[in-house]
Amino acid sequence: SQTEKYIDISMPRSQYERIKKYTNDFIHNNSTLFAKRVNENRIKDCHGDLHAAHICFTKDICIYDCIEFNDRFRYSDVASEIAFLAMDLDRYQHR
């Protein structure tokens, strides 16, 4: 995996293994939902880093500064894209 080279640099192996197991179990346990989201065409070329600072209200709404350096970072479930923005808006509300 892309993160294995960081074992014992940024986290101990035991922590890495717990995270890896949790992630793999989550994917396995939710595979039906993931397949449903794919079949419903919910995976799109999104912004990839949508938060309040990337939205400008002019005459129209302008959303800018999407991730361009890595297409894989932009393709995701639209629910994830909206959730990321919602978390950012919640953060502003609690300031």
Coordinates of N, CA and C in Angstrom, one line a residue:
S1 N 0.8 -1.2 0.0 CA 0.0 0.0 0.0 C 0.9 1.2 0.0
Q2 N 0.3 2.4 -0.3 CA 1.0 3.6 -0.3 C 1.6 4.1 1.0
T3 N 1.0 3.6 2.1 CA 1.4 4.1 3.4 C 2.4 3.2 4.1
E4 N 2.6 2.0 3.6 CA 3.5 1.0 4.3 C 4.9 1.6 4.6
K5 N 5.4 2.4 3.7 CA 6.8 2.9 3.8 C 6.9 3.9 5.0
Y6 N 5.8 4.3 5.6 CA 5.8 5.2 6.7 C 5.6 4.5 8.1
I7 N 5.5 3.2 8.1 CA 5.4 2.4 9.3 C 6.7 2.6 10.1
D8 N 6.6 2.9 11.4 CA 7.6 3.2 12.3 C 8.3 4.5 12.0
I9 N 7.8 5.3 11.1 CA 8.2 6.7 10.9 C 7.2 7.6 11.5
S10 N 5.9 7.5 11.0 CA 4.9 8.4 11.4 C 3.9 7.7 12.4
M11 N 4.0 6.3 12.5 CA 3.2 5.6 13.4 C 3.8 4.2 13.6
P12 N 3.6 3.6 14.8 CA 4.1 2.3 15.0 C 3.3 1.2 14.2
R13 N 4.0 0.1 14.0 CA 3.4 -1.0 13.2 C 2.0 -1.4 13.8
S14 N 2.0 -1.5 15.1 CA 0.7 -2.0 15.7 C -0.4 -1.0 15.4
Q15 N -0.2 0.2 15.5 CA -1.2 1.2 15.1 C -1.6 1.1 13.7
Y16 N -0.6 1.0 12.8 CA -0.9 0.8 11.4 C -1.8 -0.4 11.1
E17 N -1.4 -1.5 11.7 CA -2.2 -2.7 11.5 C -3.6 -2.6 12.0
R18 N -3.9 -1.9 13.2 CA -5.2 -1.7 13.7 C -6.0 -0.8 12.7
I19 N -5.4 0.2 12.1 CA -6.1 1.1 11.2 C -6.4 0.3 9.9
K20 N -5.4 -0.4 9.4 CA -5.6 -1.2 8.2 C -6.7 -2.2 8.4
K21 N -6.8 -2.9 9.5 CA -7.8 -3.9 9.8 C -9.2 -3.2 9.8
Y22 N -9.3 -2.1 10.6 CA -10.5 -1.4 10.7 C -11.0 -0.9 9.3
T23 N -10.1 -0.4 8.5 CA -10.5 0.1 7.2 C -11.0 -1.1 6.3
N24 N -10.2 -2.2 6.3 CA -10.6 -3.3 5.4 C -11.9 -3.9 5.9
D25 N -12.1 -4.0 7.2 CA -13.4 -4.5 7.7 C -14.6 -3.6 7.4
F26 N -14.3 -2.3 7.5 CA -15.4 -1.3 7.1 C -15.8 -1.5 5.6
I27 N -14.8 -1.6 4.8 CA -15.1 -1.7 3.3 C -15.8 -3.0 3.1
H28 N -15.4 -4.1 3.7 CA -16.0 -5.4 3.5 C -17.5 -5.3 4.1
N29 N -17.7 -4.8 5.2 CA -19.0 -4.8 5.9 C -20.0 -3.8 5.2
N30 N -19.5 -2.9 4.4 CA -20.3 -1.9 3.7 C -20.2 -2.1 2.2
S31 N -19.8 -3.2 1.7 CA -19.6 -3.4 0.3 C -20.9 -3.3 -0.5
T32 N -22.0 -3.7 0.0 CA -23.3 -3.6 -0.6 C -23.6 -2.1 -0.8
L33 N -23.5 -1.3 0.2 CA -23.7 0.1 0.1 C -22.8 0.8 -0.9
F34 N -21.5 0.4 -0.9 CA -20.6 1.0 -1.9 C -21.0 0.6 -3.3
A35 N -21.4 -0.6 -3.5 CA -21.8 -1.0 -4.9 C -23.1 -0.3 -5.3
K36 N -24.0 -0.1 -4.4 CA -25.2 0.6 -4.6 C -24.9 2.1 -5.1
R37 N -24.0 2.7 -4.3 CA -23.7 4.1 -4.7 C -23.0 4.2 -6.0
V38 N -22.2 3.2 -6.4 CA -21.6 3.2 -7.7 C -22.7 3.0 -8.8
N39 N -23.6 2.0 -8.6 CA -24.6 1.7 -9.5 C -25.6 2.9 -9.7
E40 N -25.7 3.7 -8.7 CA -26.6 4.9 -8.8 C -25.9 6.1 -9.3
N41 N -24.7 5.9 -9.8 CA -23.8 7.0 -10.4 C -23.6 8.1 -9.4
R42 N -23.3 7.8 -8.2 CA -23.0 8.8 -7.1 C -21.5 9.1 -7.1
I43 N -20.7 8.4 -7.8 CA -19.3 8.7 -7.9 C -19.1 9.6 -9.0
K44 N -18.5 10.8 -8.7 CA -18.4 11.8 -9.8 C -17.0 12.5 -9.7
D45 N -16.6 13.2 -10.7 CA -15.5 14.1 -10.7 C -15.9 15.3 -10.0
C46 N -15.5 15.4 -8.7 CA -15.9 16.4 -7.8 C -14.8 17.5 -7.6
H47 N -14.9 18.3 -6.7 CA -14.0 19.3 -6.4 C -12.7 18.7 -5.7
G48 N -12.9 17.9 -4.7 CA -11.8 17.2 -4.1 C -11.3 17.9 -2.8
D49 N -11.7 19.2 -2.6 CA -11.3 19.9 -1.4 C -12.3 21.0 -1.1
L50 N -13.5 20.7 -1.2 CA -14.6 21.7 -1.1 C -14.8 22.1 0.3
H51 N -14.5 23.4 0.6 CA -14.8 24.0 1.9 C -15.1 25.5 1.6
A52 N -15.6 26.1 2.6 CA -16.2 27.5 2.5 C -15.3 28.5 1.8
A53 N -14.0 28.4 2.1 CA -13.0 29.3 1.5 C -12.9 29.2 0.0
H54 N -13.5 28.1 -0.6 CA -13.4 27.9 -2.0 C -14.7 28.2 -2.7
I55 N -15.6 28.9 -2.0 CA -16.9 29.3 -2.6 C -17.0 30.8 -2.6
C56 N -17.3 31.4 -3.7 CA -17.4 32.9 -3.8 C -18.8 33.2 -4.3
F57 N -19.4 34.1 -3.6 CA -20.8 34.6 -4.0 C -20.6 35.9 -4.7
T58 N -20.7 35.9 -6.0 CA -20.7 37.1 -6.8 C -22.1 37.1 -7.4
K59 N -22.2 37.5 -8.7 CA -23.5 37.5 -9.4 C -24.0 36.0 -9.4
D60 N -23.1 35.1 -9.6 CA -23.5 33.7 -9.5 C -22.6 33.1 -8.4
I61 N -22.8 31.8 -8.1 CA -21.9 31.1 -7.2 C -20.7 30.6 -7.9
C62 N -19.5 30.9 -7.5 CA -18.3 30.4 -8.1 C -17.6 29.5 -7.1
I63 N -17.4 28.3 -7.5 CA -16.6 27.4 -6.7 C -15.3 27.2 -7.4
Y64 N -14.2 27.4 -6.7 CA -12.8 27.4 -7.4 C -11.8 26.6 -6.6
D65 N -10.6 26.5 -7.2 CA -9.5 25.9 -6.5 C -9.7 24.4 -6.3
C66 N -10.2 23.7 -7.3 CA -10.4 22.2 -7.1 C -9.0 21.6 -7.2
I67 N -8.9 20.4 -6.8 CA -7.6 19.6 -6.9 C -7.4 19.3 -8.3
E68 N -6.3 19.7 -8.8 CA -5.9 19.4 -10.2 C -4.7 18.5 -10.4
F69 N -3.9 18.4 -9.3 CA -2.7 17.7 -9.5 C -2.8 16.2 -9.4
N70 N -4.0 15.7 -9.0 CA -4.2 14.3 -8.9 C -5.7 14.0 -9.1
D71 N -6.1 13.5 -10.3 CA -7.5 13.2 -10.6 C -8.1 12.3 -9.6
R72 N -7.4 11.3 -9.1 CA -7.9 10.3 -8.1 C -8.4 11.0 -6.9
F73 N -7.9 12.1 -6.5 CA -8.3 12.8 -5.3 C -9.7 13.4 -5.5
R74 N -10.0 13.7 -6.7 CA -11.3 14.4 -7.0 C -12.5 13.4 -7.2
Y75 N -12.2 12.2 -7.7 CA -13.3 11.3 -7.9 C -13.7 10.7 -6.6
S76 N -15.0 11.0 -6.2 CA -15.5 10.5 -4.9 C -17.0 10.5 -5.0
D77 N -17.6 9.9 -3.9 CA -19.0 10.0 -3.8 C -19.4 11.4 -3.5
V78 N -20.5 11.9 -4.1 CA -21.0 13.2 -3.9 C -21.3 13.5 -2.5
A79 N -21.8 12.4 -1.7 CA -22.1 12.6 -0.3 C -20.8 13.0 0.5
S80 N -19.7 12.4 0.1 CA -18.5 12.8 0.8 C -18.1 14.3 0.5
E81 N -18.3 14.7 -0.7 CA -18.0 16.1 -1.1 C -18.9 17.0 -0.3
I82 N -20.2 16.7 -0.2 CA -21.1 17.6 0.6 C -20.8 17.5 2.1
A83 N -20.4 16.3 2.6 CA -20.1 16.2 4.0 C -18.9 17.0 4.4
F84 N -17.9 17.0 3.5 CA -16.7 17.8 3.8 C -17.0 19.3 3.9
L85 N -17.9 19.8 3.0 CA -18.3 21.2 3.1 C -19.2 21.4 4.4
A86 N -20.0 20.5 4.7 CA -20.9 20.6 5.9 C -20.1 20.7 7.2
M87 N -19.0 19.9 7.2 CA -18.1 19.9 8.4 C -17.4 21.3 8.5
D88 N -17.0 21.8 7.4 CA -16.4 23.1 7.4 C -17.4 24.2 7.9
L89 N -18.6 24.1 7.4 CA -19.6 25.1 7.8 C -19.9 25.0 9.3
D90 N -20.0 23.8 9.8 CA -20.2 23.5 11.2 C -19.1 24.2 12.0
R91 N -17.9 24.0 11.5 CA -16.7 24.6 12.2 C -16.8 26.1 12.4
Y92 N -17.3 26.7 11.3 CA -17.5 28.2 11.3 C -18.6 28.6 12.3
Q93 N -19.6 27.8 12.4 CA -20.7 28.1 13.3 C -20.3 28.0 14.7
H94 N -19.3 27.2 15.1 CA -18.9 27.0 16.4 C -17.7 27.8 16.8
R95 N -17.3 28.8 16.0 CA -16.2 29.7 16.4 C -16.7 30.7 17.3

